[in-house]
Amino acid sequence: MSRYFRARITENLPLNSSHNIISLANLEDMEEPLPGQFFMVQINQGYDPLLKRPFSIYRKTAEGFELLFRIKGKGTALLKGMKEGAVIDVIGPLGNSYPLPSESQFPVIIAGGIGIASVHPLVERLSGKAYVIYGAKIGDELFMREDLEKIAGNLLLCTDDGSCGQKGTVIDVITGLRSRLREMREVIIYSCGPAAMVREVTMFAAEHAIKAYVSLEEHMACGIGACLGCVVKTRKGYRRVCREGPVFDAADIIWREDPR
């Protein structure tokens, strides 16, 4: 089955002034996406900008799929303006996925802001069997909370300003859970969000000898590994986020501040 297909926009709704959710109906067959995979999406009917943009799949639907996206440049501004009925080209699903926990592992899913899009399919797949920690700077950037409350086993919200949930960061929340986590079976962490947050989650997991998988974001041109524009440094050498990622074993990532 080809990874190239067309999809029709059925809805393009604002969540706030800088984020939208877009619903697409497939016009051709699509491979079943796995939690953590992404699509390269045409963001304009013309050729400016020429390159497609990468978006994590937020949710599979009966007609196709949904994407959450942040308006942060020309491409996403154009995507925000696309109307119901427009037909766009899509490549995907691409990349690898989150490895599912074993029967002996207890999953803790940690998301920051728009990073919830990447882990949402995993929350659905685990069907109430995970702790979900979701943080943002302000409450307006915690998206689809009612949806998460229906499918998460335990949902813990936090914001930097305390406007929603606990005041503090996701690291503050998971640190407060340490004693409870020790009483559980083996913990496994999954995380996606801003790079600084993901790095802190990685450091927390390493400090407490917890297995963790993280999804990384990098600028992508092709999405299929040909251009080498999205490489990251790992303990196994340089790896492409679009092919060997976007999900990596957290212990393999070499962060810029990491002296090892």
mmCIF file of C-alpha atoms in Angstrom:
data_model
loop_
_atom_site.group_PDB
_atom_site.id
_atom_site.type_symbol
_atom_site.label_atom_id
_atom_site.label_comp_id
_atom_site.label_asym_id
_atom_site.label_seq_id
_atom_site.Cartn_x
_atom_site.Cartn_y
_atom_site.Cartn_z
ATOM 1 C CA MET A 1 0.000 0.000 0.000
ATOM 2 C CA SER A 2 1.350 3.427 -0.951
ATOM 3 C CA ARG A 3 2.118 5.920 1.799
ATOM 4 C CA TYR A 4 1.046 8.734 -0.560
ATOM 5 C CA PHE A 5 -2.657 9.556 -0.463
ATOM 6 C CA ARG A 6 -5.100 12.426 -0.627
ATOM 7 C CA ALA A 7 -7.418 13.603 2.124
ATOM 8 C CA ARG A 8 -10.281 16.102 2.287
ATOM 9 C CA ILE A 9 -10.565 18.631 5.119
ATOM 10 C CA THR A 10 -13.854 18.152 6.938
ATOM 11 C CA GLU A 11 -13.200 20.578 9.828
ATOM 12 C CA ASN A 12 -10.513 23.094 10.764
ATOM 13 C CA LEU A 13 -11.333 24.449 14.198
ATOM 14 C CA PRO A 14 -9.402 26.869 16.431
ATOM 15 C CA LEU A 15 -8.622 25.704 19.963
ATOM 16 C CA ASN A 16 -7.224 29.103 20.913
ATOM 17 C CA SER A 17 -5.541 31.986 19.082
ATOM 18 C CA SER A 18 -2.468 29.915 18.150
ATOM 19 C CA HIS A 19 -3.630 26.273 17.902
ATOM 20 C CA ASN A 20 -6.082 24.385 15.675
ATOM 21 C CA ILE A 21 -7.447 20.879 15.286
ATOM 22 C CA ILE A 22 -7.996 19.708 11.723
ATOM 23 C CA SER A 23 -10.080 16.688 10.693
ATOM 24 C CA LEU A 24 -9.381 14.884 7.432
ATOM 25 C CA ALA A 25 -11.273 12.216 5.507
ATOM 26 C CA ASN A 26 -9.145 9.849 3.446
ATOM 27 C CA LEU A 27 -9.848 9.706 -0.269
ATOM 28 C CA GLU A 28 -7.586 6.666 -0.681
ATOM 29 C CA ASP A 29 -6.560 3.776 1.554
ATOM 30 C CA MET A 30 -4.137 4.568 4.373
ATOM 31 C CA GLU A 31 -1.960 2.227 6.387
ATOM 32 C CA GLU A 32 -3.084 1.899 9.998
ATOM 33 C CA PRO A 33 -1.035 4.429 12.020
ATOM 34 C CA LEU A 34 0.667 3.396 15.245
ATOM 35 C CA PRO A 35 0.977 5.567 18.378
ATOM 36 C CA GLY A 36 3.808 8.069 17.893
ATOM 37 C CA GLN A 37 3.912 8.047 14.081
ATOM 38 C CA PHE A 38 3.431 11.174 11.984
ATOM 39 C CA PHE A 39 2.311 12.471 8.586
ATOM 40 C CA MET A 40 3.887 14.894 6.122
ATOM 41 C CA VAL A 41 1.039 17.184 5.089
ATOM 42 C CA GLN A 42 0.665 19.590 2.182
ATOM 43 C CA ILE A 43 -0.075 22.982 3.699
ATOM 44 C CA ASN A 44 -0.976 24.944 0.566
ATOM 45 C CA GLN A 45 -2.654 24.299 -2.768
ATOM 46 C CA GLY A 46 0.254 25.990 -4.577
ATOM 47 C CA TYR A 47 4.036 25.719 -4.382
ATOM 48 C CA ASP A 48 4.871 28.371 -1.772
ATOM 49 C CA PRO A 49 5.909 26.930 0.567
ATOM 50 C CA LEU A 50 6.867 23.865 -1.436
ATOM 51 C CA LEU A 51 7.704 21.421 1.364
ATOM 52 C CA LYS A 52 5.156 19.473 3.365
ATOM 53 C CA ARG A 53 5.063 19.833 7.149
ATOM 54 C CA PRO A 54 5.260 17.016 9.752
ATOM 55 C CA PHE A 55 2.415 16.488 12.227
ATOM 56 C CA SER A 56 1.897 13.738 14.791
ATOM 57 C CA ILE A 57 -1.388 11.929 14.407
ATOM 58 C CA TYR A 58 -3.688 12.960 17.242
ATOM 59 C CA ARG A 59 -6.517 10.532 16.656
ATOM 60 C CA LYS A 60 -7.683 7.985 14.088
ATOM 61 C CA THR A 61 -11.332 8.477 13.083
ATOM 62 C CA ALA A 62 -13.882 6.496 11.093
ATOM 63 C CA GLU A 63 -13.264 8.727 8.053
ATOM 64 C CA GLY A 64 -9.559 9.363 8.447
ATOM 65 C CA PHE A 65 -7.620 11.148 11.173
ATOM 66 C CA GLU A 66 -7.187 14.353 13.188
ATOM 67 C CA LEU A 67 -4.153 16.574 13.734
ATOM 68 C CA LEU A 68 -3.432 19.187 16.380
ATOM 69 C CA PHE A 69 -1.089 21.956 15.279
ATOM 70 C CA ARG A 70 0.424 25.194 16.485
ATOM 71 C CA ILE A 71 0.428 28.242 14.203
ATOM 72 C CA LYS A 72 4.049 29.356 14.314
ATOM 73 C CA GLY A 73 5.108 30.193 10.743
ATOM 74 C CA LYS A 74 3.965 30.760 7.178
ATOM 75 C CA GLY A 75 3.153 27.110 6.535
ATOM 76 C CA THR A 76 0.944 26.522 9.560
ATOM 77 C CA ALA A 77 -0.690 29.947 9.073
ATOM 78 C CA LEU A 78 -1.717 28.801 5.590
ATOM 79 C CA LEU A 79 -2.942 25.478 6.972
ATOM 80 C CA LYS A 80 -5.053 27.359 9.519
ATOM 81 C CA GLY A 81 -6.725 29.228 6.663
ATOM 82 C CA MET A 82 -7.617 26.136 4.628
ATOM 83 C CA LYS A 83 -11.359 25.577 4.359
ATOM 84 C CA GLU A 84 -13.643 22.575 4.640
ATOM 85 C CA GLY A 85 -13.677 20.642 1.373
ATOM 86 C CA ALA A 86 -10.087 21.400 0.391
ATOM 87 C CA VAL A 87 -8.138 18.341 -0.776
ATOM 88 C CA ILE A 88 -4.501 17.974 0.290
ATOM 89 C CA ASP A 89 -1.679 15.510 -0.328
ATOM 90 C CA VAL A 90 -0.388 13.451 2.601
ATOM 91 C CA ILE A 91 2.527 11.057 3.100
ATOM 92 C CA GLY A 92 2.376 8.583 5.961
ATOM 93 C CA PRO A 93 2.175 7.178 8.462
ATOM 94 C CA LEU A 94 5.930 7.663 8.890
ATOM 95 C CA GLY A 95 8.559 6.981 11.541
ATOM 96 C CA ASN A 96 8.563 4.456 14.338
ATOM 97 C CA SER A 97 6.134 4.155 17.224
ATOM 98 C CA TYR A 98 6.102 3.906 21.005
ATOM 99 C CA PRO A 99 6.900 0.333 22.151
ATOM 100 C CA LEU A 100 3.966 -0.921 24.180
ATOM 101 C CA PRO A 101 4.576 -1.766 27.851
ATOM 102 C CA SER A 102 4.859 -5.374 28.918
ATOM 103 C CA GLU A 103 2.463 -6.905 31.411
ATOM 104 C CA SER A 104 4.982 -6.233 34.181
ATOM 105 C CA GLN A 105 5.403 -2.517 33.348
ATOM 106 C CA PHE A 106 3.280 0.386 34.582
ATOM 107 C CA PRO A 107 3.112 3.206 31.983
ATOM 108 C CA VAL A 108 3.482 6.872 32.905
ATOM 109 C CA ILE A 109 2.792 9.210 29.976
ATOM 110 C CA ILE A 110 4.167 12.758 30.212
ATOM 111 C CA ALA A 111 3.176 15.467 27.731
ATOM 112 C CA GLY A 112 3.788 19.171 27.422
ATOM 113 C CA GLY A 113 1.524 21.487 25.401
ATOM 114 C CA ILE A 114 1.064 20.355 21.795
ATOM 115 C CA GLY A 115 3.118 17.244 22.635
ATOM 116 C CA ILE A 116 -0.175 15.679 23.716
ATOM 117 C CA ALA A 117 -0.844 14.990 20.015
ATOM 118 C CA SER A 118 1.975 12.441 19.851
ATOM 119 C CA VAL A 119 1.051 10.502 22.996
ATOM 120 C CA HIS A 120 -2.751 10.700 22.693
ATOM 121 C CA PRO A 121 -3.000 7.545 20.525
ATOM 122 C CA LEU A 122 -0.917 5.723 23.148
ATOM 123 C CA VAL A 123 -3.268 6.881 25.916
ATOM 124 C CA GLU A 124 -6.154 5.524 23.826
ATOM 125 C CA ARG A 125 -4.354 2.256 23.145
ATOM 126 C CA LEU A 126 -3.631 1.669 26.841
ATOM 127 C CA SER A 127 -7.286 2.344 27.647
ATOM 128 C CA GLY A 128 -7.167 3.681 31.189
ATOM 129 C CA LYS A 129 -4.098 1.728 32.303
ATOM 130 C CA ALA A 130 -1.648 4.641 32.567
ATOM 131 C CA TYR A 131 -0.888 7.701 34.615
ATOM 132 C CA VAL A 132 -1.018 10.723 32.307
ATOM 133 C CA ILE A 133 0.819 13.870 33.385
ATOM 134 C CA TYR A 134 0.022 16.839 31.160
ATOM 135 C CA GLY A 135 1.550 20.279 31.622
ATOM 136 C CA ALA A 136 1.733 23.676 29.951
ATOM 137 C CA LYS A 137 2.596 27.272 30.736
ATOM 138 C CA ILE A 138 -1.065 28.295 31.065
ATOM 139 C CA GLY A 139 -4.398 26.484 31.194
ATOM 140 C CA ASP A 140 -5.339 27.676 27.702
ATOM 141 C CA GLU A 141 -2.541 25.477 26.319
ATOM 142 C CA LEU A 142 -3.822 22.245 27.878
ATOM 143 C CA PHE A 143 -5.803 20.851 24.981
ATOM 144 C CA MET A 144 -8.701 18.373 24.770
ATOM 145 C CA ARG A 145 -8.870 17.875 28.546
ATOM 146 C CA GLU A 146 -12.382 16.420 28.531
ATOM 147 C CA ASP A 147 -11.307 13.870 25.945
ATOM 148 C CA LEU A 148 -8.297 12.880 28.052
ATOM 149 C CA GLU A 149 -10.387 12.532 31.194
ATOM 150 C CA LYS A 150 -12.473 9.862 29.430
ATOM 151 C CA ILE A 151 -9.568 7.681 28.325
ATOM 152 C CA ALA A 152 -6.769 8.213 30.876
ATOM 153 C CA GLY A 153 -6.531 6.019 33.941
ATOM 154 C CA ASN A 154 -5.297 8.892 36.074
ATOM 155 C CA LEU A 155 -4.948 12.395 34.604
ATOM 156 C CA LEU A 156 -2.745 14.892 36.439
ATOM 157 C CA LEU A 157 -2.691 18.440 35.071
ATOM 158 C CA CYS A 158 -0.214 21.197 35.864
ATOM 159 C CA THR A 159 0.566 24.726 34.690
ATOM 160 C CA ASP A 160 3.438 27.087 35.338
ATOM 161 C CA ASP A 161 1.055 29.785 36.564
ATOM 162 C CA GLY A 162 -1.320 27.506 38.463
ATOM 163 C CA SER A 163 -4.304 28.471 36.268
ATOM 164 C CA CYS A 164 -5.208 24.798 35.778
ATOM 165 C CA GLY A 165 -4.300 21.816 37.902
ATOM 166 C CA GLN A 166 -1.218 21.827 40.104
ATOM 167 C CA LYS A 167 1.075 24.833 39.969
ATOM 168 C CA GLY A 168 4.434 23.693 38.663
ATOM 169 C CA THR A 169 5.979 21.565 35.953
ATOM 170 C CA VAL A 170 5.541 17.942 34.916
ATOM 171 C CA ILE A 171 8.825 17.208 36.721
ATOM 172 C CA ASP A 172 7.331 18.632 39.925
ATOM 173 C CA VAL A 173 4.334 16.330 39.485
ATOM 174 C CA ILE A 174 6.266 13.144 38.792
ATOM 175 C CA THR A 175 8.715 13.928 41.589
ATOM 176 C CA GLY A 176 5.750 14.129 43.938
ATOM 177 C CA LEU A 177 4.669 10.683 42.739
ATOM 178 C CA ARG A 178 7.978 8.970 43.475
ATOM 179 C CA SER A 179 6.835 7.197 46.628
ATOM 180 C CA ARG A 180 3.649 6.003 44.931
ATOM 181 C CA LEU A 181 5.575 4.811 41.868
ATOM 182 C CA ARG A 182 7.950 2.801 44.079
ATOM 183 C CA GLU A 183 4.949 0.811 45.327
ATOM 184 C CA MET A 184 3.946 -0.098 41.774
ATOM 185 C CA ARG A 185 5.442 -2.673 39.454
ATOM 186 C CA GLU A 186 8.211 -1.631 37.062
ATOM 187 C CA VAL A 187 7.541 1.862 35.669
ATOM 188 C CA ILE A 188 8.044 2.859 32.029
ATOM 189 C CA ILE A 189 7.839 6.492 30.873
ATOM 190 C CA TYR A 190 6.681 7.877 27.523
ATOM 191 C CA SER A 191 7.087 11.578 26.803
ATOM 192 C CA CYS A 192 6.673 14.280 24.159
ATOM 193 C CA GLY A 193 6.743 18.055 24.435
ATOM 194 C CA PRO A 194 9.156 21.002 24.359
ATOM 195 C CA ALA A 195 12.802 19.949 24.104
ATOM 196 C CA ALA A 196 13.684 21.378 27.525
ATOM 197 C CA MET A 197 10.865 19.400 29.137
ATOM 198 C CA VAL A 198 11.766 16.168 27.356
ATOM 199 C CA ARG A 199 15.394 16.568 28.429
ATOM 200 C CA GLU A 200 14.315 16.985 32.063
ATOM 201 C CA VAL A 201 12.122 13.891 31.807
ATOM 202 C CA THR A 202 15.113 12.009 30.375
ATOM 203 C CA MET A 203 17.316 13.134 33.266
ATOM 204 C CA PHE A 204 14.649 12.150 35.806
ATOM 205 C CA ALA A 205 14.320 8.694 34.258
ATOM 206 C CA ALA A 206 18.102 8.186 34.259
ATOM 207 C CA GLU A 207 18.421 9.322 37.889
ATOM 208 C CA HIS A 208 15.760 6.859 39.033
ATOM 209 C CA ALA A 209 16.747 3.992 36.690
ATOM 210 C CA ILE A 210 13.399 4.129 34.866
ATOM 211 C CA LYS A 211 13.063 2.985 31.263
ATOM 212 C CA ALA A 212 11.841 5.861 29.098
ATOM 213 C CA TYR A 213 10.948 6.565 25.482
ATOM 214 C CA VAL A 214 10.746 10.092 24.110
ATOM 215 C CA SER A 215 9.462 11.567 20.869
ATOM 216 C CA LEU A 216 11.665 14.312 19.408
ATOM 217 C CA GLU A 217 10.795 17.207 17.145
ATOM 218 C CA GLU A 218 13.166 18.435 14.436
ATOM 219 C CA HIS A 219 12.751 20.437 11.230
ATOM 220 C CA MET A 220 12.041 18.015 8.392
ATOM 221 C CA ALA A 221 12.246 18.542 4.658
ATOM 222 C CA CYS A 222 11.398 15.148 3.173
ATOM 223 C CA GLY A 223 10.129 13.030 6.069
ATOM 224 C CA ILE A 224 11.520 9.828 4.536
ATOM 225 C CA GLY A 225 15.195 9.986 5.520
ATOM 226 C CA ALA A 226 16.676 11.156 2.232
ATOM 227 C CA CYS A 227 17.677 14.731 3.035
ATOM 228 C CA LEU A 228 19.391 14.119 6.423
ATOM 229 C CA GLY A 229 17.948 17.392 7.659
ATOM 230 C CA CYS A 230 16.602 16.070 10.957
ATOM 231 C CA VAL A 231 19.530 14.180 12.477
ATOM 232 C CA VAL A 232 20.115 14.052 16.223
ATOM 233 C CA LYS A 233 23.156 12.842 18.120
ATOM 234 C CA THR A 234 22.739 9.568 19.976
ATOM 235 C CA ARG A 235 25.040 7.065 21.655
ATOM 236 C CA LYS A 236 24.643 4.944 18.529
ATOM 237 C CA GLY A 237 25.753 7.776 16.243
ATOM 238 C CA TYR A 238 23.659 10.313 14.360
ATOM 239 C CA ARG A 239 20.088 9.172 13.747
ATOM 240 C CA ARG A 240 17.310 10.611 11.588
ATOM 241 C CA VAL A 241 14.213 11.683 13.512
ATOM 242 C CA CYS A 242 11.995 10.877 10.525
ATOM 243 C CA ARG A 243 13.290 7.299 10.040
ATOM 244 C CA GLU A 244 14.995 5.973 13.193
ATOM 245 C CA GLY A 245 12.660 8.212 15.240
ATOM 246 C CA PRO A 246 10.702 10.188 16.139
ATOM 247 C CA VAL A 247 10.520 7.852 19.158
ATOM 248 C CA PHE A 248 13.869 7.058 20.780
ATOM 249 C CA ASP A 249 15.058 5.229 23.842
ATOM 250 C CA ALA A 250 15.679 8.209 26.118
ATOM 251 C CA ALA A 251 18.982 6.748 27.353
ATOM 252 C CA ASP A 252 20.391 6.905 23.814
ATOM 253 C CA ILE A 253 19.941 10.657 23.316
ATOM 254 C CA ILE A 254 22.970 12.919 23.750
ATOM 255 C CA TRP A 255 21.664 16.345 24.672
ATOM 256 C CA ARG A 256 23.749 19.397 23.898
ATOM 257 C CA GLU A 257 24.285 20.097 27.582
ATOM 258 C CA ASP A 258 25.151 16.452 28.262
ATOM 259 C CA PRO A 259 28.953 16.233 28.927
ATOM 260 C CA ARG A 260 29.116 12.428 28.573
#
